[in-house]
mmCIF file of C-alpha atoms in Angstrom:
data_model
loop_
_atom_site.group_PDB
_atom_site.id
_atom_site.type_symbol
_atom_site.label_atom_id
_atom_site.label_comp_id
_atom_site.label_asym_id
_atom_site.label_seq_id
_atom_site.Cartn_x
_atom_site.Cartn_y
_atom_site.Cartn_z
ATOM 1 C CA MET A 237 0.000 0.000 0.000
ATOM 2 C CA ILE A 238 2.770 2.396 0.952
ATOM 3 C CA TYR A 239 4.577 1.744 -2.321
ATOM 4 C CA PHE A 240 1.342 2.243 -4.197
ATOM 5 C CA VAL A 241 1.115 5.800 -2.850
ATOM 6 C CA ASP A 242 4.783 6.455 -3.632
ATOM 7 C CA GLY A 243 4.298 5.111 -7.144
ATOM 8 C CA LEU A 244 1.200 7.209 -7.765
ATOM 9 C CA LEU A 245 2.878 10.407 -6.530
ATOM 10 C CA TRP A 246 5.985 9.844 -8.632
ATOM 11 C CA GLY A 247 3.819 8.866 -11.596
ATOM 12 C CA ILE A 248 2.010 12.201 -11.397
ATOM 13 C CA ALA A 249 5.295 14.077 -10.953
ATOM 14 C CA LEU A 250 6.763 12.257 -13.983
ATOM 15 C CA VAL A 251 3.772 12.999 -16.245
ATOM 16 C CA LEU A 252 3.805 16.674 -15.232
ATOM 17 C CA GLY A 253 7.578 16.718 -15.789
ATOM 18 C CA LEU A 254 7.132 15.342 -19.317
ATOM 19 C CA VAL A 255 4.482 17.963 -20.077
ATOM 20 C CA ALA A 256 6.824 20.661 -18.774
ATOM 21 C CA ALA A 257 9.684 19.256 -20.869
ATOM 22 C CA SER A 258 7.496 19.294 -23.976
ATOM 23 C CA ARG A 259 6.882 23.028 -23.450
ATOM 24 C CA SER A 260 10.541 23.854 -22.927
ATOM 25 C CA ARG A 261 13.694 22.459 -21.359
ATOM 26 C CA HIS A 262 14.070 25.700 -19.490
ATOM 27 C CA LEU A 263 10.673 25.320 -17.826
ATOM 28 C CA LEU A 264 11.483 21.773 -16.736
ATOM 29 C CA ARG A 265 14.857 22.742 -15.273
ATOM 30 C CA ASP A 266 13.461 25.718 -13.357
ATOM 31 C CA SER A 267 10.523 23.752 -11.949
ATOM 32 C CA VAL A 268 12.667 20.825 -10.841
ATOM 33 C CA ARG A 269 15.121 23.183 -9.204
ATOM 34 C CA GLU A 270 12.337 24.987 -7.361
ATOM 35 C CA GLY A 271 10.731 21.730 -6.214
ATOM 36 C CA VAL A 272 14.013 20.319 -4.947
ATOM 37 C CA ILE A 273 14.911 23.543 -3.118
ATOM 38 C CA ASP A 274 11.463 23.569 -1.460
ATOM 39 C CA CYS A 275 11.957 19.998 -0.361
ATOM 40 C CA MET A 276 15.431 20.756 1.073
ATOM 41 C CA ARG A 277 13.986 23.646 3.033
ATOM 42 C CA LEU A 278 11.326 21.390 4.514
ATOM 43 C CA LEU A 279 13.800 18.678 5.542
ATOM 44 C CA PRO A 280 14.767 20.005 8.984
ATOM 45 C CA ARG A 281 11.089 20.455 9.834
ATOM 46 C CA ILE A 282 10.111 16.987 8.712
ATOM 47 C CA MET A 283 13.056 15.561 10.631
ATOM 48 C CA LEU A 284 11.896 17.366 13.766
ATOM 49 C CA GLY A 285 8.261 16.460 13.179
ATOM 50 C CA VAL A 286 8.759 12.757 12.619
ATOM 51 C CA VAL A 287 11.632 11.997 14.968
ATOM 52 C CA GLY A 288 10.507 14.448 17.644
ATOM 53 C CA ALA A 289 6.914 13.220 17.670
ATOM 54 C CA GLY A 290 8.052 9.822 18.924
ATOM 55 C CA TYR A 291 9.609 11.348 22.048
ATOM 56 C CA ILE A 292 6.608 13.532 22.792
ATOM 57 C CA ALA A 293 4.275 10.550 22.327
ATOM 58 C CA ALA A 294 6.384 8.454 24.703
ATOM 59 C CA LEU A 295 5.602 10.982 27.429
ATOM 60 C CA LEU A 296 1.833 10.896 26.910
ATOM 61 C CA PRO A 297 -0.023 8.799 29.503
ATOM 62 C CA GLN A 298 -2.269 6.641 27.306
ATOM 63 C CA GLU A 299 -4.417 5.114 30.108
ATOM 64 C CA VAL A 300 -5.329 8.569 31.363
ATOM 65 C CA VAL A 301 -6.490 9.545 27.879
ATOM 66 C CA GLY A 302 -8.807 6.515 27.845
ATOM 67 C CA ARG A 303 -10.336 7.426 31.198
ATOM 68 C CA TRP A 304 -10.954 11.057 30.252
ATOM 69 C CA LEU A 305 -12.742 10.120 27.051
ATOM 70 C CA GLY A 306 -15.096 7.547 28.586
ATOM 71 C CA ALA A 307 -18.431 6.776 26.880
ATOM 72 C CA ASP A 308 -20.348 8.709 29.548
ATOM 73 C CA SER A 309 -18.024 11.740 29.535
ATOM 74 C CA GLY A 310 -20.510 13.670 27.358
ATOM 75 C CA ILE A 311 -19.781 17.171 26.078
ATOM 76 C CA THR A 312 -16.905 17.633 28.528
ATOM 77 C CA GLY A 313 -15.304 14.477 27.155
ATOM 78 C CA LEU A 314 -15.791 15.795 23.615
ATOM 79 C CA CYS A 315 -14.109 19.112 24.478
ATOM 80 C CA ILE A 316 -11.203 17.290 26.152
ATOM 81 C CA ALA A 317 -10.966 15.049 23.073
ATOM 82 C CA VAL A 318 -10.769 18.035 20.727
ATOM 83 C CA ILE A 319 -8.181 19.915 22.819
ATOM 84 C CA GLY A 320 -6.228 16.700 23.388
ATOM 85 C CA GLY A 321 -6.267 15.970 19.659
ATOM 86 C CA ALA A 322 -4.965 19.442 18.850
ATOM 87 C CA PHE A 323 -2.060 19.093 21.271
ATOM 88 C CA THR A 324 -1.106 15.570 20.309
ATOM 89 C CA PRO A 325 2.062 15.747 18.204
ATOM 90 C CA GLY A 326 1.379 15.541 14.488
ATOM 91 C CA GLY A 327 3.340 12.547 13.259
ATOM 92 C CA PRO A 328 1.520 10.194 10.917
ATOM 93 C CA VAL A 329 0.706 7.456 13.456
ATOM 94 C CA ILE A 330 0.613 9.022 16.905
ATOM 95 C CA GLY A 331 -2.976 10.269 16.941
ATOM 96 C CA PHE A 332 -4.279 6.994 15.522
ATOM 97 C CA SER A 333 -2.348 4.851 17.977
ATOM 98 C CA ILE A 334 -3.509 6.903 20.966
ATOM 99 C CA GLY A 335 -7.094 6.901 19.665
ATOM 100 C CA ALA A 336 -7.010 3.117 19.232
ATOM 101 C CA ALA A 337 -5.510 2.677 22.710
ATOM 102 C CA ALA A 338 -8.192 4.950 24.185
ATOM 103 C CA LEU A 339 -10.912 2.932 22.445
ATOM 104 C CA LYS A 340 -9.485 -0.265 23.970
ATOM 105 C CA GLY A 341 -9.254 1.494 27.326
ATOM 106 C CA GLY A 342 -13.005 2.161 27.376
ATOM 107 C CA ALA A 343 -13.334 5.512 25.620
ATOM 108 C CA GLY A 344 -16.609 6.278 23.819
ATOM 109 C CA THR A 345 -16.649 6.004 20.002
ATOM 110 C CA PRO A 346 -17.905 9.583 19.403
ATOM 111 C CA GLN A 347 -15.159 10.902 21.673
ATOM 112 C CA VAL A 348 -12.485 8.911 19.829
ATOM 113 C CA ILE A 349 -13.816 10.089 16.452
ATOM 114 C CA ALA A 350 -13.722 13.695 17.712
ATOM 115 C CA TYR A 351 -10.175 13.090 18.968
ATOM 116 C CA THR A 352 -8.828 11.662 15.698
ATOM 117 C CA VAL A 353 -10.614 14.282 13.563
ATOM 118 C CA ALA A 354 -9.293 17.112 15.772
ATOM 119 C CA TRP A 355 -5.810 15.621 15.635
ATOM 120 C CA ALA A 356 -5.957 15.247 11.851
ATOM 121 C CA LEU A 357 -7.124 18.853 11.435
ATOM 122 C CA PHE A 358 -5.384 20.839 14.151
ATOM 123 C CA ALA A 359 -2.258 19.069 15.488
ATOM 124 C CA VAL A 360 -0.429 22.185 16.696
ATOM 125 C CA GLN A 361 2.966 20.738 15.912
ATOM 126 C CA ARG A 362 2.039 20.025 12.290
ATOM 127 C CA LEU A 363 0.450 23.461 12.038
ATOM 128 C CA THR A 364 3.532 25.366 13.229
ATOM 129 C CA LEU A 365 6.124 23.154 11.577
ATOM 130 C CA TRP A 366 4.618 22.444 8.168
ATOM 131 C CA GLU A 367 1.519 24.428 7.344
ATOM 132 C CA ILE A 368 2.588 27.914 8.410
ATOM 133 C CA PRO A 369 5.927 27.780 6.566
ATOM 134 C CA VAL A 370 4.420 26.297 3.385
ATOM 135 C CA MET A 371 1.122 28.125 2.918
ATOM 136 C CA PRO A 372 0.020 31.778 3.059
ATOM 137 C CA GLN A 373 -0.863 32.758 6.657
ATOM 138 C CA ARG A 374 -4.399 33.806 5.706
ATOM 139 C CA LEU A 375 -5.116 30.368 4.269
ATOM 140 C CA VAL A 376 -3.869 28.622 7.434
ATOM 141 C CA TRP A 377 -5.957 30.696 9.844
ATOM 142 C CA LEU A 378 -9.101 30.573 7.749
ATOM 143 C CA ARG A 379 -8.688 26.832 7.485
ATOM 144 C CA VAL A 380 -8.389 26.470 11.262
ATOM 145 C CA LEU A 381 -11.385 28.744 11.938
ATOM 146 C CA GLY A 382 -13.545 27.061 9.299
ATOM 147 C CA SER A 383 -12.651 23.622 10.662
ATOM 148 C CA LEU A 384 -13.368 24.340 14.334
ATOM 149 C CA PRO A 385 -16.882 22.784 14.370
ATOM 150 C CA LEU A 386 -15.851 19.665 12.426
ATOM 151 C CA PRO A 387 -14.787 17.347 15.307
ATOM 152 C CA PHE A 388 -18.065 18.112 17.084
ATOM 153 C CA LEU A 389 -20.075 17.514 13.893
ATOM 154 C CA ALA A 390 -18.262 14.209 13.372
ATOM 155 C CA ALA A 391 -19.049 13.129 16.958
ATOM 156 C CA ALA A 392 -22.698 14.195 16.500
ATOM 157 C CA GLY A 393 -22.825 12.173 13.265
ATOM 158 C CA ALA A 394 -21.494 9.098 15.069
ATOM 159 C CA MET A 395 -24.102 9.508 17.815
ATOM 160 C CA LEU A 396 -26.971 10.015 15.349
ATOM 161 C CA LEU A 397 -26.023 6.992 13.256
ATOM 162 C CA GLY A 398 -25.214 4.873 16.272
ATOM 163 C CA ARG A 399 -22.096 3.697 14.396
ATOM 164 C CA PRO A 400 -19.430 2.487 14.389
ATOM 165 C CA MET B 6 0.363 31.642 -22.702
ATOM 166 C CA SER B 7 -0.562 33.517 -19.571
ATOM 167 C CA SER B 8 -0.308 30.386 -17.456
ATOM 168 C CA GLU B 9 3.467 30.553 -17.786
ATOM 169 C CA ALA B 10 3.713 34.003 -16.281
ATOM 170 C CA PRO B 11 5.957 34.095 -13.219
ATOM 171 C CA ILE B 12 4.133 33.359 -10.001
ATOM 172 C CA GLN B 13 4.657 35.098 -6.717
ATOM 173 C CA ARG B 14 5.275 32.402 -4.151
ATOM 174 C CA ARG B 15 5.900 32.997 -0.515
ATOM 175 C CA PRO B 16 9.640 32.888 0.177
ATOM 176 C CA ARG B 17 10.410 30.164 2.682
ATOM 177 C CA LYS B 18 12.982 30.526 5.374
ATOM 178 C CA THR B 19 14.924 27.448 6.372
ATOM 179 C CA PHE B 20 14.495 28.205 10.047
ATOM 180 C CA ASP B 21 12.028 30.345 11.954
ATOM 181 C CA TRP B 22 10.558 30.824 15.409
ATOM 182 C CA SER B 23 7.897 28.116 15.125
ATOM 183 C CA THR B 24 10.514 25.549 14.134
ATOM 184 C CA ALA B 25 12.745 26.704 16.969
ATOM 185 C CA PHE B 26 9.886 26.336 19.452
ATOM 186 C CA ILE B 27 9.130 22.776 18.360
ATOM 187 C CA ALA B 28 12.852 21.983 18.403
ATOM 188 C CA VAL B 29 13.049 23.019 22.071
ATOM 189 C CA VAL B 30 9.975 20.912 22.953
ATOM 190 C CA VAL B 31 11.444 17.908 21.139
ATOM 191 C CA VAL B 32 14.842 18.214 22.827
ATOM 192 C CA VAL B 33 13.197 18.499 26.263
ATOM 193 C CA ALA B 34 10.972 15.457 25.544
ATOM 194 C CA ALA B 35 13.960 13.455 24.293
ATOM 195 C CA VAL B 36 16.000 14.302 27.410
ATOM 196 C CA ILE B 37 13.100 13.278 29.685
ATOM 197 C CA VAL B 38 12.668 9.977 27.822
ATOM 198 C CA TYR B 39 16.424 9.327 28.048
ATOM 199 C CA ARG B 40 16.554 9.959 31.785
ATOM 200 C CA ARG B 41 13.300 8.203 32.626
ATOM 201 C CA ASP B 42 13.409 5.158 30.346
ATOM 202 C CA GLY B 43 17.114 4.750 29.656
ATOM 203 C CA GLU B 44 19.305 4.658 26.590
ATOM 204 C CA ALA B 45 17.761 1.540 24.996
ATOM 205 C CA ARG B 46 14.282 3.077 24.767
ATOM 206 C CA PHE B 47 15.778 6.391 23.586
ATOM 207 C CA LEU B 48 17.557 4.643 20.703
ATOM 208 C CA GLU B 49 14.544 2.461 19.904
ATOM 209 C CA ILE B 50 12.367 5.526 19.308
ATOM 210 C CA LEU B 51 15.118 7.234 17.325
ATOM 211 C CA VAL B 52 15.624 4.235 15.010
ATOM 212 C CA SER B 53 11.919 3.556 14.391
ATOM 213 C CA ASP B 54 11.157 7.215 13.725
ATOM 214 C CA PHE B 55 14.174 7.508 11.465
ATOM 215 C CA HIS B 56 12.727 4.686 9.354
ATOM 216 C CA LEU B 57 9.504 6.671 9.120
ATOM 217 C CA PHE B 58 11.484 9.744 8.082
ATOM 218 C CA VAL B 59 13.246 7.831 5.298
ATOM 219 C CA ASP B 60 9.866 6.482 4.197
ATOM 220 C CA ILE B 61 8.320 9.951 4.015
ATOM 221 C CA LEU B 62 11.211 11.638 2.156
ATOM 222 C CA PRO B 63 10.440 10.432 -1.391
ATOM 223 C CA LYS B 64 6.771 11.401 -0.939
ATOM 224 C CA VAL B 65 7.699 14.922 0.116
ATOM 225 C CA LEU B 66 10.125 15.359 -2.770
ATOM 226 C CA ALA B 67 7.484 14.126 -5.239
ATOM 227 C CA ALA B 68 4.898 16.495 -3.737
ATOM 228 C CA CYS B 69 7.240 19.497 -3.962
ATOM 229 C CA LEU B 70 7.944 18.668 -7.606
ATOM 230 C CA ILE B 71 4.213 18.271 -8.337
ATOM 231 C CA ALA B 72 3.553 21.642 -6.677
ATOM 232 C CA ALA B 73 6.291 23.312 -8.737
ATOM 233 C CA PHE B 74 4.935 21.798 -11.978
ATOM 234 C CA VAL B 75 1.315 22.628 -11.108
ATOM 235 C CA ALA B 76 2.283 26.247 -10.519
ATOM 236 C CA VAL B 77 3.720 26.644 -14.021
ATOM 237 C CA LEU B 78 1.624 24.189 -16.053
ATOM 238 C CA MET B 79 -1.943 24.393 -14.797
ATOM 239 C CA PRO B 80 -3.811 26.790 -17.091
ATOM 240 C CA ARG B 81 -5.118 29.585 -14.918
ATOM 241 C CA GLU B 82 -8.402 29.776 -16.808
ATOM 242 C CA VAL B 83 -9.179 26.172 -15.851
ATOM 243 C CA VAL B 84 -8.402 26.771 -12.177
ATOM 244 C CA LEU B 85 -10.421 29.982 -12.166
ATOM 245 C CA ARG B 86 -13.391 28.353 -13.879
ATOM 246 C CA TRP B 87 -13.547 25.279 -11.599
ATOM 247 C CA VAL B 88 -12.346 26.530 -8.222
ATOM 248 C CA GLY B 89 -11.878 30.305 -8.656
ATOM 249 C CA ALA B 90 -13.518 33.117 -6.717
ATOM 250 C CA GLU B 91 -16.669 32.871 -8.848
ATOM 251 C CA SER B 92 -16.925 29.089 -8.601
ATOM 252 C CA GLY B 93 -19.432 29.194 -5.750
ATOM 253 C CA PHE B 94 -20.707 26.065 -4.056
ATOM 254 C CA LEU B 95 -19.789 23.855 -7.009
ATOM 255 C CA GLY B 96 -16.134 24.898 -6.644
ATOM 256 C CA ILE B 97 -16.121 23.669 -3.065
ATOM 257 C CA VAL B 98 -17.670 20.339 -4.088
ATOM 258 C CA VAL B 99 -15.132 19.925 -6.937
ATOM 259 C CA ALA B 100 -12.303 20.681 -4.496
ATOM 260 C CA THR B 101 -13.677 18.136 -2.005
ATOM 261 C CA VAL B 102 -13.719 15.388 -4.641
ATOM 262 C CA ALA B 103 -10.220 16.378 -5.791
ATOM 263 C CA GLY B 104 -8.897 16.215 -2.221
ATOM 264 C CA ALA B 105 -10.407 12.778 -1.650
ATOM 265 C CA ILE B 106 -8.774 11.246 -4.744
ATOM 266 C CA CYS B 107 -5.443 13.062 -4.436
ATOM 267 C CA PRO B 108 -2.682 10.691 -3.296
ATOM 268 C CA GLY B 109 -0.171 11.670 -0.683
ATOM 269 C CA GLY B 110 1.423 11.005 2.643
ATOM 270 C CA PRO B 111 1.880 13.417 5.512
ATOM 271 C CA ILE B 112 2.192 17.094 4.528
ATOM 272 C CA THR B 113 2.285 16.544 0.761
ATOM 273 C CA ILE B 114 -0.999 18.405 0.297
ATOM 274 C CA PHE B 115 0.112 21.768 1.704
ATOM 275 C CA PRO B 116 2.561 22.827 -1.019
ATOM 276 C CA VAL B 117 0.088 21.708 -3.707
ATOM 277 C CA ALA B 118 -2.772 23.676 -2.107
ATOM 278 C CA ALA B 119 -0.534 26.749 -1.795
ATOM 279 C CA ALA B 120 0.345 26.453 -5.493
ATOM 280 C CA PHE B 121 -3.352 26.339 -6.409
ATOM 281 C CA VAL B 122 -4.100 29.465 -4.359
ATOM 282 C CA ALA B 123 -1.132 31.221 -5.982
ATOM 283 C CA ILE B 124 -2.667 30.680 -9.427
ATOM 284 C CA GLY B 125 -6.089 31.955 -8.403
ATOM 285 C CA ALA B 126 -8.050 29.219 -6.650
ATOM 286 C CA ASP B 127 -10.705 30.401 -4.201
ATOM 287 C CA ILE B 128 -9.686 30.199 -0.535
ATOM 288 C CA GLY B 129 -12.837 28.260 0.440
ATOM 289 C CA ALA B 130 -12.173 25.709 -2.305
ATOM 290 C CA ALA B 131 -8.525 25.370 -1.215
ATOM 291 C CA ILE B 132 -9.629 24.735 2.371
ATOM 292 C CA ALA B 133 -12.222 22.157 1.263
ATOM 293 C CA PHE B 134 -9.406 20.518 -0.734
ATOM 294 C CA ILE B 135 -7.065 20.277 2.287
ATOM 295 C CA THR B 136 -9.834 19.170 4.668
ATOM 296 C CA SER B 137 -11.071 16.547 2.237
ATOM 297 C CA TRP B 138 -7.555 15.172 1.775
ATOM 298 C CA THR B 139 -7.115 15.104 5.555
ATOM 299 C CA LEU B 140 -10.418 13.420 6.421
ATOM 300 C CA LEU B 141 -11.408 11.479 3.298
ATOM 301 C CA GLY B 142 -8.060 10.682 1.640
ATOM 302 C CA TYR B 143 -7.991 6.948 1.017
ATOM 303 C CA ALA B 144 -4.198 6.747 1.034
ATOM 304 C CA ARG B 145 -3.907 8.058 4.547
ATOM 305 C CA ALA B 146 -6.842 5.979 5.798
ATOM 306 C CA LEU B 147 -5.548 2.744 4.272
ATOM 307 C CA VAL B 148 -1.887 3.155 5.180
ATOM 308 C CA TRP B 149 -2.140 4.713 8.633
ATOM 309 C CA GLU B 150 -5.630 4.480 10.111
ATOM 310 C CA TRP B 151 -6.810 1.012 9.068
ATOM 311 C CA PRO B 152 -4.074 -0.958 10.905
ATOM 312 C CA PHE B 153 -5.002 0.702 14.203
ATOM 313 C CA PHE B 154 -8.786 0.847 14.062
ATOM 314 C CA GLY B 155 -9.911 -1.870 11.662
ATOM 315 C CA ALA B 156 -12.323 -1.744 8.734
ATOM 316 C CA GLU B 157 -15.601 -0.951 10.471
ATOM 317 C CA PHE B 158 -14.386 2.048 12.440
ATOM 318 C CA VAL B 159 -12.524 3.574 9.470
ATOM 319 C CA THR B 160 -15.422 3.054 7.046
ATOM 320 C CA TRP B 161 -17.961 4.724 9.327
ATOM 321 C CA ARG B 162 -15.527 7.472 10.294
ATOM 322 C CA ILE B 163 -15.140 8.311 6.611
ATOM 323 C CA ILE B 164 -18.886 8.132 5.859
ATOM 324 C CA ILE B 165 -19.550 10.526 8.747
ATOM 325 C CA SER B 166 -16.783 12.843 7.461
ATOM 326 C CA ILE B 167 -18.049 13.163 3.863
ATOM 327 C CA PRO B 168 -19.962 16.468 4.389
ATOM 328 C CA LEU B 169 -17.285 18.017 6.616
ATOM 329 C CA PRO B 170 -14.893 19.474 3.960
ATOM 330 C CA ILE B 171 -17.865 21.290 2.418
ATOM 331 C CA VAL B 172 -18.788 22.734 5.835
ATOM 332 C CA ALA B 173 -15.193 23.908 6.375
ATOM 333 C CA GLY B 174 -14.972 25.464 2.887
ATOM 334 C CA VAL B 175 -18.308 27.301 3.159
ATOM 335 C CA LEU B 176 -17.551 28.499 6.695
ATOM 336 C CA ALA B 177 -14.031 29.672 5.780
ATOM 337 C CA ARG B 178 -15.394 31.548 2.782
ATOM 338 C CA PHE B 179 -18.043 33.161 5.026
ATOM 339 C CA ILE B 180 -15.387 34.239 7.568
ATOM 340 C CA ALA B 181 -13.172 35.576 4.766
ATOM 341 C CA GLY B 182 -16.176 37.568 3.505
ATOM 342 C CA LEU B 183 -16.818 39.032 6.959
ATOM 343 C CA ALA B 184 -13.147 39.967 7.336
ATOM 344 C CA ALA B 185 -13.113 41.613 3.905
ATOM 345 C CA ARG B 186 -16.234 43.642 4.704
ATOM 346 C CA LYS B 187 -14.738 44.804 7.965
ATOM 347 C CA GLY B 188 -11.545 45.719 6.121
ATOM 348 C CA ASP B 189 -13.574 47.911 3.767
ATOM 349 C CA GLY B 190 -14.777 49.927 6.785
ATOM 350 C CA GLU B 191 -18.455 49.268 6.229
#
């Protein structure tokens, strides 16, 4: 699966590269140079984000998370889930592993959905390290404001459907 | 062709305050783990996360190249017609579908979204695009979420999330409109 994603991304990059090359060599060379320089600039951040997230996650007490997000924790539990999700470090697996552990530890499904959605949308570490440097500031803040109700809507959806 | 006109992209610094802040937090966390759990655990985390880093690298490079190509190749008229300022609700829906089918690992979407905004995409559509990729993207769900939660949880989580990118896009556009009106001094 992981190689499938890699292959697809590189396939798209290759096709776009060929189109660029067919317009002009110059265009291809400039674009590749810009892409590579962007990537080099992101490297220290990605390094920090991925390697650092492991250490921050190791300090998080997983059992406590499960207790706070219990099935009968109601709106308070939802709010804790959303804030907790935002402050969970933003590596690719940390939020999911904590959410799964919380579910096993007796957390309610709507709370866990709110937690993973909030983590996916707002992880502060990902926001400061990756989004703010890469995108215009206005876009980042509007995205955060516009997304604020989403974890609560997702939890409400889970409650209404009675699933999963 | 106008789509090859030079594009103003935000200059990126290699290091800034937000990176420095996270760096301090990471160093403190690493020191605490080292002192509390010992050297073996410290190295175990370092090695496993380094593998992850190596795994992510090619995806990030591909995404940066795609973003650079998109910025110069994508005809502006097409972007403006489908997801531009005048694209309305349909633009947000188009962006949501695009985000859901767009491949990518962690962070690859942000440079691409920034490139789209630079060539004239509407801000609400760009936000629907990012949110959709975050919540509906199959690549992320299959590679990262599925192993932890299993099929049933992931499937229902995604079904519940389908309307959410549209909500975020519409709401962001509304807030941007309010801010613009205030800026006009009305």
